[in-house]
Amino acid sequence: MAAVALVQGASRGLGLEFCKHILSKKSEALIIATCRSPEKALQLKDLGERYPGKVTILKVDVTRENEIQQAAEIVKSKFGKIDLLINSSAMLLPSGKGETSLRDISFEGLVATLTTNTVGPLVMAKYFSPLLMNGSGGFGQQTADKSKQHSGIIVNMTAKVGSIGDNRLGGWYSYRMSKAALNMATRNLSIELGRGRAKVVCVSLHPGTVDTDLSRPYHKNVLKDRLFTTECSVQYLMNLIDNLSVDKTGKCFAWDGSEIPW
């Protein structure tokens, strides 16, 4: 049975690159790619044309629970399972600029950022976890011990700035809070979805500083050898995903495999 990966936020950046990588490296894998506006996702459409029959594009705005629920029903009907869920979409702030001090925060900015970065991925897990429990463990590393085998994997894309233990500079209230809360969601999910016979591995992954629209305004402060292309970052991240097991669930890892403190 073909492995099925669902990439949420697949129209650009890391999400789009995850789709490209999986299709090119895993010949039998199928991709379900979700985004807010499929009609505008030209690169995603092109990818589907290059891999006929392997890419299903669905409209999902993670701030709308009904769209997530409808997508889950479609996936259940068509595939019956998924093996990997990557929650990739994120925003810094609606303005695209992080807060440098308390005076910069706004109620609207906080709510919008938390809704997209934290609430959306958690609601995705609510509706797609039953399909992950039906998975065949097509991603990650299995063990001979059946009690430690997994059926699926949830990857929540986090950021190092979401680490409370690593926070030494402050600022970026909305983004930091949203990723810290996402990390807590990952931890909670790992406990609940690790109890049953069909175990789902849940991790938060930090992609490094990647050359995307979200981080581009801040590249001047990044060393050249630590500014990754999407291709480079996803290669590192997929290496991590390919080696995930039940023993690693509930943790937060950086692109290089090092564990990030909560």
Tab-separated table of C-alpha atoms in Angstrom:
chain	number	residue	atom	x	y	z
A	1	MET	CA	0.000	0.000	0.000
A	2	ALA	CA	1.410	3.382	-1.018
A	3	ALA	CA	2.496	5.780	1.698
A	4	VAL	CA	0.289	8.882	1.905
A	5	ALA	CA	1.603	12.261	3.095
A	6	LEU	CA	-0.601	15.274	3.779
A	7	VAL	CA	1.175	18.632	3.662
A	8	GLN	CA	-0.812	21.513	5.102
A	9	GLY	CA	0.291	24.893	3.720
A	10	ALA	CA	1.651	23.437	0.479
A	11	SER	CA	1.362	26.324	-1.950
A	12	ARG	CA	4.790	27.839	-1.262
A	13	GLY	CA	7.907	27.803	0.913
A	14	LEU	CA	8.665	24.739	2.989
A	15	GLY	CA	5.269	23.150	2.341
A	16	LEU	CA	5.736	23.178	-1.411
A	17	GLU	CA	9.282	21.889	-1.035
A	18	PHE	CA	8.126	18.988	1.160
A	19	CYS	CA	5.764	17.966	-1.633
A	20	LYS	CA	8.538	18.164	-4.243
A	21	HIS	CA	10.979	16.203	-2.106
A	22	ILE	CA	8.606	13.377	-1.212
A	23	LEU	CA	7.464	12.963	-4.816
A	24	SER	CA	11.016	12.893	-6.149
A	25	LYS	CA	12.543	10.657	-3.457
A	26	LYS	CA	9.691	8.258	-2.649
A	27	SER	CA	8.418	6.934	-5.958
A	28	GLU	CA	5.391	5.129	-4.505
A	29	ALA	CA	4.249	7.955	-2.216
A	30	LEU	CA	1.063	9.942	-2.741
A	31	ILE	CA	0.692	13.586	-1.729
A	32	ILE	CA	-2.349	15.414	-0.414
A	33	ALA	CA	-1.515	19.117	-0.637
A	34	THR	CA	-3.724	21.660	1.115
A	35	CYS	CA	-3.729	25.448	0.890
A	36	ARG	CA	-6.109	28.363	1.271
A	37	SER	CA	-6.408	29.248	-2.412
A	38	PRO	CA	-5.746	26.294	-4.758
A	39	GLU	CA	-6.758	28.377	-7.772
A	40	LYS	CA	-3.777	30.651	-7.133
A	41	ALA	CA	-1.291	27.878	-6.308
A	42	LEU	CA	0.298	27.725	-9.766
A	43	GLN	CA	3.486	25.935	-8.685
A	44	LEU	CA	1.430	23.317	-6.886
A	45	LYS	CA	-0.739	22.794	-9.945
A	46	ASP	CA	2.383	22.394	-12.061
A	47	LEU	CA	3.677	19.792	-9.620
A	48	GLY	CA	0.461	17.848	-9.981
A	49	GLU	CA	0.817	17.874	-13.756
A	50	ARG	CA	4.390	16.577	-13.516
A	51	TYR	CA	3.282	13.723	-11.240
A	52	PRO	CA	-0.118	12.689	-12.653
A	53	GLY	CA	-2.254	10.688	-10.280
A	54	LYS	CA	0.053	11.306	-7.322
A	55	VAL	CA	-1.049	14.755	-6.111
A	56	THR	CA	-4.451	15.660	-4.655
A	57	ILE	CA	-4.948	19.372	-3.985
A	58	LEU	CA	-7.583	20.407	-1.434
A	59	LYS	CA	-8.770	23.781	-0.218
A	60	VAL	CA	-8.083	24.184	3.497
A	61	ASP	CA	-7.916	27.438	5.429
A	62	VAL	CA	-6.717	26.317	8.871
A	63	THR	CA	-8.647	29.155	10.500
A	64	ARG	CA	-11.899	27.510	9.331
A	65	GLU	CA	-12.755	24.284	11.140
A	66	ASN	CA	-15.451	23.335	8.632
A	67	GLU	CA	-12.899	23.298	5.791
A	68	ILE	CA	-10.572	21.051	7.812
A	69	GLN	CA	-13.436	18.675	8.608
A	70	GLN	CA	-14.589	18.540	4.975
A	71	ALA	CA	-11.031	17.821	3.786
A	72	ALA	CA	-10.710	14.985	6.310
A	73	GLU	CA	-13.937	13.439	5.011
A	74	ILE	CA	-12.656	13.625	1.424
A	75	VAL	CA	-9.327	12.044	2.387
A	76	LYS	CA	-11.070	9.285	4.345
A	77	SER	CA	-13.288	8.483	1.380
A	78	LYS	CA	-10.466	8.510	-1.188
A	79	PHE	CA	-7.507	7.102	0.773
A	80	GLY	CA	-8.821	5.665	4.045
A	81	LYS	CA	-5.594	6.630	5.827
A	82	ILE	CA	-2.577	8.904	5.906
A	83	ASP	CA	0.940	8.059	7.082
A	84	LEU	CA	2.376	11.546	7.571
A	85	LEU	CA	0.842	14.923	8.420
A	86	ILE	CA	3.059	17.990	8.108
A	87	ASN	CA	1.590	21.213	9.493
A	88	SER	CA	3.668	23.742	7.608
A	89	SER	CA	1.803	27.021	7.193
A	90	ALA	CA	2.679	29.872	9.557
A	91	MET	CA	2.636	33.644	9.831
A	92	LEU	CA	4.859	36.089	11.677
A	93	LEU	CA	2.108	38.681	12.048
A	94	PRO	CA	-0.569	39.924	9.632
A	95	SER	CA	1.737	42.904	8.985
A	96	GLY	CA	4.692	40.579	8.284
A	97	LYS	CA	6.812	42.330	10.922
A	98	GLY	CA	7.434	40.930	14.411
A	99	GLU	CA	6.915	43.069	17.507
A	100	THR	CA	10.127	44.477	18.970
A	101	SER	CA	8.505	45.645	22.210
A	102	LEU	CA	5.275	45.513	24.208
A	103	ARG	CA	3.973	48.715	22.618
A	104	ASP	CA	3.887	46.988	19.246
A	105	ILE	CA	1.432	44.240	20.166
A	106	SER	CA	-2.207	44.347	19.141
A	107	PHE	CA	-5.157	42.155	20.030
A	108	GLU	CA	-5.856	41.466	16.366
A	109	GLY	CA	-2.253	40.522	15.613
A	110	LEU	CA	-2.019	38.144	18.561
A	111	VAL	CA	-5.284	36.397	17.737
A	112	ALA	CA	-4.497	36.052	14.026
A	113	THR	CA	-1.023	34.640	14.640
A	114	LEU	CA	-2.129	32.194	17.342
A	115	THR	CA	-5.079	31.055	15.228
A	116	THR	CA	-2.925	30.223	12.205
A	117	ASN	CA	0.190	28.920	13.954
A	118	THR	CA	-1.305	27.042	16.912
A	119	VAL	CA	-5.055	26.490	16.683
A	120	GLY	CA	-4.967	25.450	13.020
A	121	PRO	CA	-2.420	22.619	13.435
A	122	LEU	CA	-4.206	21.328	16.536
A	123	VAL	CA	-7.576	21.220	14.772
A	124	MET	CA	-5.861	19.452	11.840
A	125	ALA	CA	-4.711	16.815	14.332
A	126	LYS	CA	-8.255	16.489	15.687
A	127	TYR	CA	-9.710	15.520	12.321
A	128	PHE	CA	-6.784	13.681	10.741
A	129	SER	CA	-5.485	11.659	13.717
A	130	PRO	CA	-8.054	8.861	13.094
A	131	LEU	CA	-6.630	8.535	9.573
A	132	LEU	CA	-3.093	8.491	10.971
A	133	MET	CA	-4.106	5.664	13.293
A	134	ASN	CA	-5.234	3.803	10.165
A	135	GLY	CA	-1.818	4.400	8.597
A	136	SER	CA	0.673	1.736	7.629
A	137	GLY	CA	3.757	3.457	9.040
A	138	GLY	CA	4.979	4.459	5.595
A	139	PHE	CA	7.312	7.128	6.980
A	140	GLY	CA	9.842	6.999	9.794
A	141	GLN	CA	11.775	4.078	11.223
A	142	GLN	CA	10.039	0.966	12.529
A	143	THR	CA	11.262	-1.507	15.115
A	144	ALA	CA	10.886	-5.275	15.347
A	145	ASP	CA	9.087	-4.729	18.653
A	146	LYS	CA	5.424	-4.513	17.639
A	147	SER	CA	4.545	-2.657	20.838
A	148	LYS	CA	6.767	0.204	19.680
A	149	GLN	CA	5.691	0.354	16.045
A	150	HIS	CA	3.869	3.455	14.815
A	151	SER	CA	1.063	3.868	12.312
A	152	GLY	CA	1.655	7.520	11.442
A	153	ILE	CA	3.580	10.714	12.148
A	154	ILE	CA	2.535	14.294	12.912
A	155	VAL	CA	5.154	16.965	12.252
A	156	ASN	CA	4.431	20.467	13.540
A	157	MET	CA	6.801	23.029	12.066
A	158	THR	CA	7.999	25.117	14.978
A	159	ALA	CA	10.823	27.646	15.467
A	160	LYS	CA	13.672	27.946	17.913
A	161	VAL	CA	12.288	31.301	19.068
A	162	GLY	CA	9.349	29.336	20.496
A	163	SER	CA	11.639	27.765	23.097
A	164	ILE	CA	11.038	29.308	26.528
A	165	GLY	CA	14.343	27.935	27.809
A	166	ASP	CA	16.282	29.440	24.904
A	167	ASN	CA	14.643	32.891	24.952
A	168	ARG	CA	17.295	35.490	25.797
A	169	LEU	CA	16.308	38.425	23.598
A	170	GLY	CA	12.543	38.839	24.075
A	171	GLY	CA	10.367	40.534	21.472
A	172	TRP	CA	8.302	38.805	18.774
A	173	TYR	CA	5.528	38.220	21.304
A	174	SER	CA	2.900	36.796	18.951
A	175	TYR	CA	5.215	34.486	17.022
A	176	ARG	CA	7.108	33.236	20.086
A	177	MET	CA	3.870	32.596	21.974
A	178	SER	CA	2.260	30.806	19.032
A	179	LYS	CA	5.199	28.438	18.588
A	180	ALA	CA	5.578	27.804	22.329
A	181	ALA	CA	1.885	26.910	22.449
A	182	LEU	CA	2.295	24.697	19.374
A	183	ASN	CA	5.096	22.860	21.154
A	184	MET	CA	2.748	22.205	24.075
A	185	ALA	CA	0.155	20.896	21.623
A	186	THR	CA	2.782	18.551	20.178
A	187	ARG	CA	3.624	17.255	23.651
A	188	ASN	CA	-0.037	16.737	24.510
A	189	LEU	CA	-0.714	14.962	21.214
A	190	SER	CA	2.250	12.651	21.721
A	191	ILE	CA	0.784	11.479	25.030
A	192	GLU	CA	-2.793	10.975	23.850
A	193	LEU	CA	-1.921	9.458	20.471
A	194	GLY	CA	0.754	7.216	21.994
A	195	ARG	CA	-1.556	5.343	24.350
A	196	GLY	CA	-3.338	3.014	21.977
A	197	ARG	CA	-2.264	0.054	19.896
A	198	ALA	CA	-1.993	2.274	16.796
A	199	LYS	CA	0.600	4.809	17.912
A	200	VAL	CA	1.173	8.175	16.226
A	201	VAL	CA	4.595	9.804	16.588
A	202	CYS	CA	4.272	13.563	17.219
A	203	VAL	CA	7.211	15.962	16.996
A	204	SER	CA	7.968	19.653	16.559
A	205	LEU	CA	10.722	20.441	14.047
A	206	HIS	CA	12.726	23.653	13.651
A	207	PRO	CA	13.818	24.159	10.008
A	208	GLY	CA	16.582	26.678	10.690
A	209	THR	CA	16.466	30.118	9.109
A	210	VAL	CA	15.084	29.524	5.648
A	211	ASP	CA	14.952	31.894	2.690
A	212	THR	CA	11.173	32.319	2.644
A	213	ASP	CA	8.786	35.276	2.665
A	214	LEU	CA	8.358	34.963	6.441
A	215	SER	CA	12.032	35.360	7.354
A	216	ARG	CA	13.331	37.454	4.444
A	217	PRO	CA	13.123	40.846	6.255
A	218	TYR	CA	15.552	39.518	8.900
A	219	HIS	CA	18.265	37.908	6.767
A	220	LYS	CA	20.857	40.630	7.428
A	221	ASN	CA	21.439	39.212	10.914
A	222	VAL	CA	21.947	35.618	9.726
A	223	LEU	CA	25.341	34.094	8.909
A	224	LYS	CA	25.555	33.062	5.247
A	225	ASP	CA	26.186	29.400	6.060
A	226	ARG	CA	23.099	29.344	8.313
A	227	LEU	CA	20.638	30.790	5.783
A	228	PHE	CA	19.108	27.747	4.109
A	229	THR	CA	17.320	27.342	0.831
A	230	THR	CA	14.017	25.523	1.111
A	231	GLU	CA	15.626	22.551	-0.653
A	232	CYS	CA	18.454	22.362	1.896
A	233	SER	CA	16.173	22.725	4.910
A	234	VAL	CA	13.693	20.103	3.708
A	235	GLN	CA	16.539	17.670	2.988
A	236	TYR	CA	17.655	17.997	6.622
A	237	LEU	CA	14.089	17.721	7.904
A	238	MET	CA	13.205	14.672	5.814
A	239	ASN	CA	16.355	12.954	7.092
A	240	LEU	CA	14.965	13.495	10.595
A	241	ILE	CA	11.480	12.316	9.627
A	242	ASP	CA	12.873	9.191	7.968
A	243	ASN	CA	14.509	8.258	11.287
A	244	LEU	CA	11.613	9.027	13.626
A	245	SER	CA	10.353	6.310	15.937
A	246	VAL	CA	8.071	6.005	18.952
A	247	ASP	CA	11.066	6.648	21.221
A	248	LYS	CA	11.376	10.170	19.785
A	249	THR	CA	7.753	11.208	20.105
A	250	GLY	CA	6.838	14.311	22.087
A	251	LYS	CA	10.127	16.103	21.453
A	252	CYS	CA	11.338	19.182	19.613
A	253	PHE	CA	14.261	18.832	17.228
A	254	ALA	CA	16.300	21.314	15.215
A	255	TRP	CA	17.234	20.697	11.580
A	256	ASP	CA	20.562	19.170	12.656
A	257	GLY	CA	18.930	16.614	14.947
A	258	SER	CA	19.767	18.390	18.206
A	259	GLU	CA	16.976	18.505	20.783
A	260	ILE	CA	15.619	21.980	21.571
A	261	PRO	CA	14.596	22.708	25.188
A	262	TRP	CA	10.965	23.563	25.762
